Amino acid sequence: MEFIVDQLNDLMARNLYRRPFTVSERHGCRVVIEGKELLSFASNDYLGLSQHPEVMKAAAEATMRRGAGTASSRLVQGGMGFHRSLEGKIAEFKSCEDALVFSSGYMANVGVLTALIDEDDVVISDELNHASIVDACKMSGATVVVYPHKNMERLNQALEEYSLIEKILVVTESLFSVDGDLAPLRDITALAREHGAYTLVDDAHAIGALGRDGRGAIEHFGLQGKVDFIVGTLGKALGGLGGFAAGKAEFIDLLRNRARSFIYTTAPPPGVCAAAEKALDLIVRDPKPRKRLRDNVNHLVHKLHRTRFKPLHRESHIIPIVLGSAETALEVSRRLLQRGIFIPALRPPTVPEGASRLRVSVTAQHTRDDIDRLVEALEAIDIPAVT
Ligand SMILES: Cc1ncc(COP(=O)(O)O)c(C=O)c1O
């Protein structure tokens, strides 16, 4: 199949070829790859909950009691009690009337957007929104208007331009997954309300880390009840797998009837749901990991500012160091690997051309020594950094 080989060769020639590493072991932020122990700054397990003893126990017990799988989609064999139990907990966590669990955050975005909007509607989307939002917007068939990253003037312009359209949906990530900066959610919700538009916020990376009780960026900005539709994932700070939508009861009811990525797929298994429920309890119950995460971020940002490797943003635990070409980013990543540090290079199409980078993901499990080790390793690299 020549066309496949051609495509692969083309990716290799442009330094865009990807091959997933095989991690044989993972203990917190330490991973073993090809027999070598590495310090990882590549994980979304921001609070270390994926290996928390209580979370693992909840998953194991639920699996032993109810089985490894659910054997059907929710609408075929009927949802099991543990799905509704988790959904009740998510709704409470996000201060919403109801919630619906999906098999992943990607599927949640696809299900929500395609259920809410169609060819007659307009969706206005930040240019840096995650691929799952981009794909979902396309699948919906709605007119998609993309505004420059966080540019409220352009968002306002788009809202005015389409003011005759009955249903307009503004969609944004709350904490941008690749740039690590926060969306101006207060301005976005206010503008949308002013123009009679709806808002959808993907809170994937903020849950567990932001807000007084770790409920995410919507809590951080005091916007509970002001966002129409919320999407999140159970696979990042919650340490498990799955996604969810939360909002008014009628929204969730519509999703159960219209969201194809909910209807036509096997329901999440008991262990996955039990783990997520326990993780939500722990986030609210124990603020210490969240505080450690913040302290670690402050320490790293402070140290990086004294080096050539300036962070693009310092608003969160996602700290991007932009290096320019894919080749440079790959080389820096390789050199770090030689020094026992694992941070894969993000390259196009994940990031724009010329903005390849290291996405440094800080977690509550890193120690100050770990962070110092990363900074020392970066400083020892003789490649000029571009920001
Ligand atoms: C903003 C955002 N939304 C959704 C997703 C998808 O979540 P999941 O990994 O649960 O499919 C991601 C994952 O990278 C993300 O960053």
Tab-separated table of C-alpha atoms and ligand atoms in Angstrom:
chain	number	residue	atom	x	y	z
A	1	MET	CA	0.000	0.000	0.000
A	2	GLU	CA	2.170	2.713	-1.375
A	3	PHE	CA	0.029	5.660	-0.314
A	4	ILE	CA	0.409	4.672	3.339
A	5	VAL	CA	4.165	4.263	3.089
A	6	ASP	CA	4.347	7.650	1.314
A	7	GLN	CA	2.437	9.319	4.115
A	8	LEU	CA	4.651	7.770	6.798
A	9	ASN	CA	7.815	8.776	4.917
A	10	ASP	CA	6.504	12.302	4.597
A	11	LEU	CA	5.871	12.502	8.373
A	12	MET	CA	9.380	11.205	9.066
A	13	ALA	CA	10.970	13.701	6.672
A	14	ARG	CA	9.196	16.550	8.500
A	15	ASN	CA	10.109	15.302	12.020
A	16	LEU	CA	6.395	14.718	12.654
A	17	TYR	CA	6.423	10.934	12.879
A	18	ARG	CA	5.207	9.631	16.251
A	19	ARG	CA	5.824	6.335	17.966
A	20	PRO	CA	4.340	5.892	21.449
A	21	PHE	CA	6.876	4.956	24.130
A	22	THR	CA	6.220	1.719	25.981
A	23	VAL	CA	6.193	2.412	29.687
A	24	SER	CA	6.812	-0.820	31.581
A	25	GLU	CA	6.243	0.650	35.041
A	26	ARG	CA	4.909	3.838	36.541
A	27	HIS	CA	5.160	4.901	40.160
A	28	GLY	CA	3.836	8.413	40.527
A	29	CYS	CA	5.998	10.682	38.398
A	30	ARG	CA	8.627	7.993	37.866
A	31	VAL	CA	8.330	5.778	34.800
A	32	VAL	CA	10.437	2.957	33.418
A	33	ILE	CA	11.021	2.986	29.655
A	34	GLU	CA	13.287	0.409	28.018
A	35	GLY	CA	14.597	-0.589	31.445
A	36	LYS	CA	15.587	2.957	32.392
A	37	GLU	CA	13.935	4.857	35.251
A	38	LEU	CA	12.927	8.359	34.200
A	39	LEU	CA	11.473	11.363	35.950
A	40	SER	CA	8.312	12.223	34.024
A	41	PHE	CA	6.787	15.647	33.435
A	42	ALA	CA	4.371	14.261	30.872
A	43	SER	CA	1.416	13.105	32.943
A	44	ASN	CA	-2.086	14.527	33.357
A	45	ASP	CA	-2.433	12.713	36.680
A	46	TYR	CA	-1.995	16.090	38.347
A	47	LEU	CA	-2.870	14.982	41.885
A	48	GLY	CA	-1.519	11.428	41.714
A	49	LEU	CA	-4.997	9.940	42.137
A	50	SER	CA	-4.547	7.202	39.529
A	51	GLN	CA	-2.415	5.288	42.039
A	52	HIS	CA	-4.033	6.497	45.252
A	53	PRO	CA	-4.653	3.422	47.448
A	54	GLU	CA	-8.305	4.349	48.097
A	55	VAL	CA	-8.997	4.880	44.377
A	56	MET	CA	-7.342	1.607	43.383
A	57	LYS	CA	-9.208	-0.239	46.156
A	58	ALA	CA	-12.550	1.197	45.029
A	59	ALA	CA	-11.847	0.107	41.438
A	60	ALA	CA	-10.735	-3.381	42.493
A	61	GLU	CA	-13.682	-3.976	44.824
A	62	ALA	CA	-16.250	-2.784	42.276
A	63	THR	CA	-14.670	-5.034	39.627
A	64	MET	CA	-14.697	-8.072	41.904
A	65	ARG	CA	-18.301	-7.446	42.930
A	66	ARG	CA	-19.802	-6.506	39.549
A	67	GLY	CA	-17.406	-7.683	36.833
A	68	ALA	CA	-14.933	-6.176	34.413
A	69	GLY	CA	-17.443	-4.872	31.875
A	70	THR	CA	-21.052	-3.821	31.418
A	71	ALA	CA	-21.925	-6.034	28.441
A	72	SER	CA	-24.000	-3.419	26.628
A	73	SER	CA	-24.758	0.214	26.065
A	74	ARG	CA	-26.761	2.021	28.746
A	75	LEU	CA	-29.950	2.142	26.673
A	76	VAL	CA	-29.899	-1.541	25.739
A	77	GLN	CA	-29.494	-3.314	29.054
A	78	GLY	CA	-30.363	-0.373	31.244
A	79	GLY	CA	-27.926	1.787	33.165
A	80	MET	CA	-26.589	0.184	36.296
A	81	GLY	CA	-26.842	1.826	39.704
A	82	PHE	CA	-23.176	2.750	39.767
A	83	HIS	CA	-23.541	4.936	36.652
A	84	ARG	CA	-26.295	6.983	38.270
A	85	SER	CA	-24.392	7.093	41.534
A	86	LEU	CA	-21.350	8.594	39.778
A	87	GLU	CA	-23.554	10.976	37.801
A	88	GLY	CA	-25.165	12.211	41.007
A	89	LYS	CA	-21.727	12.843	42.463
A	90	ILE	CA	-20.525	14.693	39.344
A	91	ALA	CA	-23.674	16.855	39.314
A	92	GLU	CA	-23.101	17.795	42.951
A	93	PHE	CA	-19.367	18.399	42.331
A	94	LYS	CA	-20.147	20.762	39.435
A	95	SER	CA	-23.168	22.386	41.156
A	96	CYS	CA	-25.487	21.201	38.355
A	97	GLU	CA	-28.890	19.511	38.255
A	98	ASP	CA	-27.691	16.367	36.519
A	99	ALA	CA	-24.780	14.749	34.682
A	100	LEU	CA	-24.114	12.024	32.144
A	101	VAL	CA	-21.044	9.805	31.968
A	102	PHE	CA	-19.386	9.011	28.624
A	103	SER	CA	-16.618	6.525	27.873
A	104	SER	CA	-14.113	9.361	27.343
A	105	GLY	CA	-13.862	13.139	27.338
A	106	TYR	CA	-13.472	13.027	23.564
A	107	MET	CA	-16.776	11.200	23.277
A	108	ALA	CA	-18.420	13.644	25.683
A	109	ASN	CA	-17.518	16.597	23.437
A	110	VAL	CA	-18.698	14.752	20.332
A	111	GLY	CA	-21.948	13.677	21.991
A	112	VAL	CA	-22.754	17.065	23.471
A	113	LEU	CA	-21.993	19.207	20.425
A	114	THR	CA	-23.736	16.947	17.933
A	115	ALA	CA	-26.804	16.678	20.174
A	116	LEU	CA	-27.061	20.421	20.776
A	117	ILE	CA	-26.462	21.939	17.340
A	118	ASP	CA	-26.975	21.185	13.663
A	119	GLU	CA	-26.926	22.772	10.179
A	120	ASP	CA	-29.222	25.615	11.236
A	121	ASP	CA	-26.963	26.763	14.064
A	122	VAL	CA	-23.674	28.571	14.607
A	123	VAL	CA	-20.874	27.483	16.916
A	124	ILE	CA	-18.188	30.010	17.877
A	125	SER	CA	-14.986	28.343	19.006
A	126	ASP	CA	-11.585	29.506	20.345
A	127	GLU	CA	-8.812	28.715	17.858
A	128	LEU	CA	-6.874	26.707	20.462
A	129	ASN	CA	-9.750	24.456	21.490
A	130	HIS	CA	-8.909	20.782	21.839
A	131	ALA	CA	-9.131	18.421	18.864
A	132	SER	CA	-12.212	16.747	20.362
A	133	ILE	CA	-14.053	20.093	20.238
A	134	VAL	CA	-12.803	20.831	16.722
A	135	ASP	CA	-13.923	17.406	15.492
A	136	ALA	CA	-17.259	17.658	17.290
A	137	CYS	CA	-17.959	21.091	15.780
A	138	LYS	CA	-17.315	19.654	12.307
A	139	MET	CA	-19.494	16.612	12.951
A	140	SER	CA	-22.387	18.783	14.140
A	141	GLY	CA	-22.812	20.292	10.664
A	142	ALA	CA	-23.255	23.776	12.193
A	143	THR	CA	-21.500	26.830	10.791
A	144	VAL	CA	-18.210	27.004	12.676
A	145	VAL	CA	-16.692	30.418	13.420
A	146	VAL	CA	-13.218	30.316	14.944
A	147	TYR	CA	-12.017	33.362	16.908
A	148	PRO	CA	-8.346	34.138	17.666
A	149	HIS	CA	-7.245	32.742	21.002
A	150	LYS	CA	-9.060	34.515	23.881
A	151	ASN	CA	-9.810	37.535	21.672
A	152	MET	CA	-13.002	38.954	23.185
A	153	GLU	CA	-13.334	41.673	20.581
A	154	ARG	CA	-13.480	39.079	17.829
A	155	LEU	CA	-15.860	36.914	19.839
A	156	ASN	CA	-18.123	39.934	20.221
A	157	GLN	CA	-17.864	40.656	16.489
A	158	ALA	CA	-18.881	37.090	15.644
A	159	LEU	CA	-21.821	37.248	18.044
A	160	GLU	CA	-22.986	40.470	16.404
A	161	GLU	CA	-22.463	39.172	12.876
A	162	TYR	CA	-24.687	36.157	13.507
A	163	SER	CA	-27.243	37.930	15.701
A	164	LEU	CA	-30.121	36.814	13.442
A	165	ILE	CA	-29.339	33.152	14.007
A	166	GLU	CA	-31.602	31.643	16.627
A	167	LYS	CA	-29.153	29.254	18.271
A	168	ILE	CA	-25.522	30.241	18.799
A	169	LEU	CA	-23.177	28.237	20.983
A	170	VAL	CA	-19.875	29.625	22.261
A	171	VAL	CA	-17.425	26.852	23.127
A	172	THR	CA	-14.122	27.103	24.957
A	173	GLU	CA	-11.731	25.137	27.085
A	174	SER	CA	-11.424	26.659	30.564
A	175	LEU	CA	-7.753	25.837	31.016
A	176	PHE	CA	-6.132	25.351	27.629
A	177	SER	CA	-4.559	21.937	27.435
A	178	VAL	CA	-1.499	22.820	25.376
A	179	ASP	CA	-0.838	26.467	26.288
A	180	GLY	CA	-1.762	26.147	29.978
A	181	ASP	CA	-3.523	29.534	30.119
A	182	LEU	CA	-7.023	30.309	31.371
A	183	ALA	CA	-9.918	31.414	29.187
A	184	PRO	CA	-11.515	34.722	30.265
A	185	LEU	CA	-14.628	32.834	31.337
A	186	ARG	CA	-16.310	35.807	33.025
A	187	ASP	CA	-16.112	37.840	29.806
A	188	ILE	CA	-17.178	34.906	27.639
A	189	THR	CA	-20.262	34.096	29.709
A	190	ALA	CA	-21.199	37.790	29.961
A	191	LEU	CA	-20.838	38.345	26.201
A	192	ALA	CA	-22.814	35.214	25.385
A	193	ARG	CA	-25.600	36.207	27.778
A	194	GLU	CA	-25.718	39.726	26.302
A	195	HIS	CA	-26.223	38.244	22.818
A	196	GLY	CA	-28.625	35.475	23.843
A	197	ALA	CA	-26.039	32.793	23.000
A	198	TYR	CA	-25.336	29.603	24.943
A	199	THR	CA	-21.996	28.609	26.503
A	200	LEU	CA	-20.214	25.272	26.588
A	201	VAL	CA	-17.087	25.040	28.752
A	202	ASP	CA	-14.693	22.095	28.649
A	203	ASP	CA	-13.190	22.055	32.155
A	204	ALA	CA	-10.971	19.010	31.478
A	205	HIS	CA	-7.630	20.270	32.789
A	206	ALA	CA	-8.870	22.501	35.615
A	207	ILE	CA	-10.840	19.912	37.576
A	208	GLY	CA	-8.981	18.905	40.719
A	209	ALA	CA	-6.470	21.719	40.400
A	210	LEU	CA	-8.430	24.971	40.346
A	211	GLY	CA	-11.150	26.374	42.565
A	212	ARG	CA	-11.336	26.443	46.357
A	213	ASP	CA	-12.527	22.831	46.496
A	214	GLY	CA	-10.847	21.683	43.286
A	215	ARG	CA	-14.108	21.790	41.334
A	216	GLY	CA	-12.414	23.448	38.373
A	217	ALA	CA	-12.173	26.782	36.592
A	218	ILE	CA	-15.901	27.465	36.796
A	219	GLU	CA	-15.576	27.419	40.584
A	220	HIS	CA	-12.298	29.392	40.338
A	221	PHE	CA	-14.119	32.217	38.506
A	222	GLY	CA	-17.264	31.956	40.691
A	223	LEU	CA	-19.400	31.086	37.667
A	224	GLN	CA	-21.426	28.188	39.073
A	225	GLY	CA	-24.854	28.279	37.438
A	226	LYS	CA	-23.674	30.724	34.742
A	227	VAL	CA	-22.345	28.181	32.202
A	228	ASP	CA	-25.073	26.377	30.224
A	229	PHE	CA	-23.222	23.189	29.336
A	230	ILE	CA	-20.161	21.710	31.043
A	231	VAL	CA	-17.921	18.947	29.727
A	232	GLY	CA	-15.112	17.260	31.622
A	233	THR	CA	-12.948	14.187	31.693
A	234	LEU	CA	-12.382	11.559	34.349
A	235	GLY	CA	-8.993	10.793	32.806
A	236	LYS	CA	-6.815	13.667	33.976
A	237	ALA	CA	-6.707	14.865	37.631
A	238	LEU	CA	-9.300	12.220	38.529
A	239	GLY	CA	-6.778	9.630	37.433
A	240	GLY	CA	-9.160	7.248	35.672
A	241	LEU	CA	-10.977	7.019	32.374
A	242	GLY	CA	-14.167	8.496	30.952
A	243	GLY	CA	-15.828	11.833	30.382
A	244	PHE	CA	-18.978	13.626	31.415
A	245	ALA	CA	-21.449	16.339	30.617
A	246	ALA	CA	-23.188	18.342	33.338
A	247	GLY	CA	-25.923	20.953	33.360
A	248	LYS	CA	-29.678	21.295	33.607
A	249	ALA	CA	-31.815	18.141	33.857
A	250	GLU	CA	-33.391	18.683	30.416
A	251	PHE	CA	-29.946	19.005	28.792
A	252	ILE	CA	-28.890	15.659	30.236
A	253	ASP	CA	-32.216	14.137	29.194
A	254	LEU	CA	-31.633	15.321	25.631
A	255	LEU	CA	-28.144	13.784	25.645
A	256	ARG	CA	-29.509	10.420	26.747
A	257	ASN	CA	-31.778	10.571	23.684
A	258	ARG	CA	-29.571	12.276	21.099
A	259	ALA	CA	-25.866	11.878	21.926
A	260	ARG	CA	-24.730	9.144	19.564
A	261	SER	CA	-21.395	8.647	21.371
A	262	PHE	CA	-23.449	7.777	24.472
A	263	ILE	CA	-26.141	5.710	22.797
A	264	TYR	CA	-24.086	3.549	20.438
A	265	THR	CA	-21.273	2.389	22.682
A	266	THR	CA	-20.659	0.035	25.588
A	267	ALA	CA	-21.212	1.655	28.991
A	268	PRO	CA	-18.183	2.366	31.221
A	269	PRO	CA	-17.352	-0.556	33.537
A	270	PRO	CA	-17.976	-0.655	37.308
A	271	GLY	CA	-14.311	-0.304	38.340
A	272	VAL	CA	-13.887	2.845	36.255
A	273	CYS	CA	-16.994	4.465	37.764
A	274	ALA	CA	-16.125	3.504	41.339
A	275	ALA	CA	-12.597	4.917	40.916
A	276	ALA	CA	-13.951	8.226	39.623
A	277	GLU	CA	-16.427	8.508	42.522
A	278	LYS	CA	-13.677	7.938	45.038
A	279	ALA	CA	-11.393	10.432	43.267
A	280	LEU	CA	-14.108	13.113	43.441
A	281	ASP	CA	-14.506	12.480	47.185
A	282	LEU	CA	-10.762	12.789	47.724
A	283	ILE	CA	-10.484	16.031	45.743
A	284	VAL	CA	-13.057	17.738	47.937
A	285	ARG	CA	-11.958	16.088	51.173
A	286	ASP	CA	-8.193	16.695	50.950
A	287	PRO	CA	-6.851	20.067	49.762
A	288	LYS	CA	-3.206	19.174	50.472
A	289	PRO	CA	-2.303	17.719	47.031
A	290	ARG	CA	-3.819	20.807	45.386
A	291	LYS	CA	-1.687	23.052	47.577
A	292	ARG	CA	1.431	20.961	46.816
A	293	LEU	CA	0.648	21.279	43.105
A	294	ARG	CA	0.462	25.077	43.387
A	295	ASP	CA	3.705	25.242	45.378
A	296	ASN	CA	5.440	23.081	42.779
A	297	VAL	CA	4.230	25.306	39.938
A	298	ASN	CA	5.457	28.431	41.720
A	299	HIS	CA	8.831	26.840	42.370
A	300	LEU	CA	9.306	25.759	38.750
A	301	VAL	CA	8.180	29.075	37.280
A	302	HIS	CA	10.477	30.971	39.643
A	303	LYS	CA	13.449	28.797	38.663
A	304	LEU	CA	12.717	28.818	34.919
A	305	HIS	CA	12.635	32.586	34.818
A	306	ARG	CA	16.334	32.596	35.644
A	307	THR	CA	17.112	30.406	32.620
A	308	ARG	CA	16.839	30.806	28.839
A	309	PHE	CA	13.801	28.542	28.890
A	310	LYS	CA	11.043	31.019	29.707
A	311	PRO	CA	7.567	29.534	30.157
A	312	LEU	CA	4.933	30.728	27.687
A	313	HIS	CA	2.407	31.075	30.537
A	314	ARG	CA	2.534	30.646	34.296
A	315	GLU	CA	-1.144	30.398	35.098
A	316	SER	CA	-1.372	26.694	35.795
A	317	HIS	CA	0.323	23.322	36.217
A	318	ILE	CA	0.681	23.090	32.386
A	319	ILE	CA	3.839	24.997	31.614
A	320	PRO	CA	4.778	25.215	27.926
A	321	ILE	CA	8.323	25.994	26.849
A	322	VAL	CA	8.167	26.966	23.190
A	323	LEU	CA	11.270	25.966	21.227
A	324	GLY	CA	10.345	26.714	17.597
A	325	SER	CA	10.909	23.981	15.047
A	326	ALA	CA	9.826	20.383	15.494
A	327	GLU	CA	13.485	19.415	15.077
A	328	THR	CA	14.651	21.615	17.981
A	329	ALA	CA	11.850	20.439	20.258
A	330	LEU	CA	12.682	16.811	19.471
A	331	GLU	CA	16.371	17.408	20.118
A	332	VAL	CA	15.755	19.062	23.503
A	333	SER	CA	13.401	16.230	24.453
A	334	ARG	CA	16.079	13.698	23.421
A	335	ARG	CA	18.762	15.465	25.461
A	336	LEU	CA	16.497	15.507	28.519
A	337	LEU	CA	15.882	11.802	28.053
A	338	GLN	CA	19.638	11.222	28.140
A	339	ARG	CA	19.607	12.974	31.521
A	340	GLY	CA	16.772	10.779	32.820
A	341	ILE	CA	13.901	13.210	32.246
A	342	PHE	CA	10.853	12.369	30.161
A	343	ILE	CA	8.980	15.187	28.386
A	344	PRO	CA	7.813	14.379	24.848
A	345	ALA	CA	7.976	17.185	22.274
A	346	LEU	CA	4.622	18.553	21.093
A	347	ARG	CA	4.724	19.236	17.358
A	348	PRO	CA	2.263	20.155	14.577
A	349	PRO	CA	-0.597	19.437	14.164
A	350	THR	CA	-0.992	19.510	17.972
A	351	VAL	CA	0.635	22.979	17.988
A	352	PRO	CA	1.016	25.585	15.200
A	353	GLU	CA	3.963	25.408	12.801
A	354	GLY	CA	7.047	26.995	14.424
A	355	ALA	CA	5.643	26.649	17.957
A	356	SER	CA	6.843	23.145	18.790
A	357	ARG	CA	7.434	22.838	22.474
A	358	LEU	CA	7.912	20.944	25.656
A	359	ARG	CA	4.655	20.773	27.572
A	360	VAL	CA	5.903	20.519	31.125
A	361	SER	CA	3.197	19.001	33.241
A	362	VAL	CA	3.777	19.553	36.947
A	363	THR	CA	2.064	17.272	39.448
A	364	ALA	CA	1.555	17.188	43.214
A	365	GLN	CA	3.845	14.165	43.312
A	366	HIS	CA	6.961	15.974	42.154
A	367	THR	CA	9.375	17.032	44.848
A	368	ARG	CA	11.370	20.253	44.861
A	369	ASP	CA	14.441	18.162	44.045
A	370	ASP	CA	12.656	16.751	40.976
A	371	ILE	CA	11.902	20.250	39.757
A	372	ASP	CA	15.460	21.440	40.435
A	373	ARG	CA	16.720	18.422	38.489
A	374	LEU	CA	14.598	19.404	35.486
A	375	VAL	CA	15.842	22.997	35.538
A	376	GLU	CA	19.473	21.887	35.852
A	377	ALA	CA	19.048	19.461	32.941
A	378	LEU	CA	17.531	22.199	30.775
A	379	GLU	CA	20.328	24.603	31.623
A	380	ALA	CA	22.906	22.034	30.573
A	381	ILE	CA	21.439	21.919	27.047
A	382	ASP	CA	23.297	24.174	24.626
A	383	ILE	CA	20.423	24.750	22.193
A	384	PRO	CA	19.197	28.356	22.080
A	385	ALA	CA	15.615	28.601	23.331
A	386	VAL	CA	13.082	30.603	21.330
A	387	THR	CA	9.922	32.021	22.922
B	1	LIG	C1	-9.561	19.995	26.726
B	1	LIG	C2	-9.734	18.522	26.530
B	1	LIG	N1	-10.966	18.044	26.310
B	1	LIG	C3	-11.181	16.734	26.141
B	1	LIG	C4	-10.140	15.836	26.153
B	1	LIG	C5	-10.420	14.393	25.934
B	1	LIG	O1	-10.503	13.744	27.155
B	1	LIG	P1	-10.254	12.162	27.222
B	1	LIG	O2	-8.777	11.975	27.303
B	1	LIG	O3	-10.985	11.747	28.458
B	1	LIG	O4	-10.836	11.594	25.986
B	1	LIG	C6	-8.842	16.283	26.387
B	1	LIG	C7	-7.729	15.305	26.420
B	1	LIG	O5	-6.628	15.509	26.049
B	1	LIG	C8	-8.625	17.664	26.560
B	1	LIG	O6	-7.404	18.132	26.734
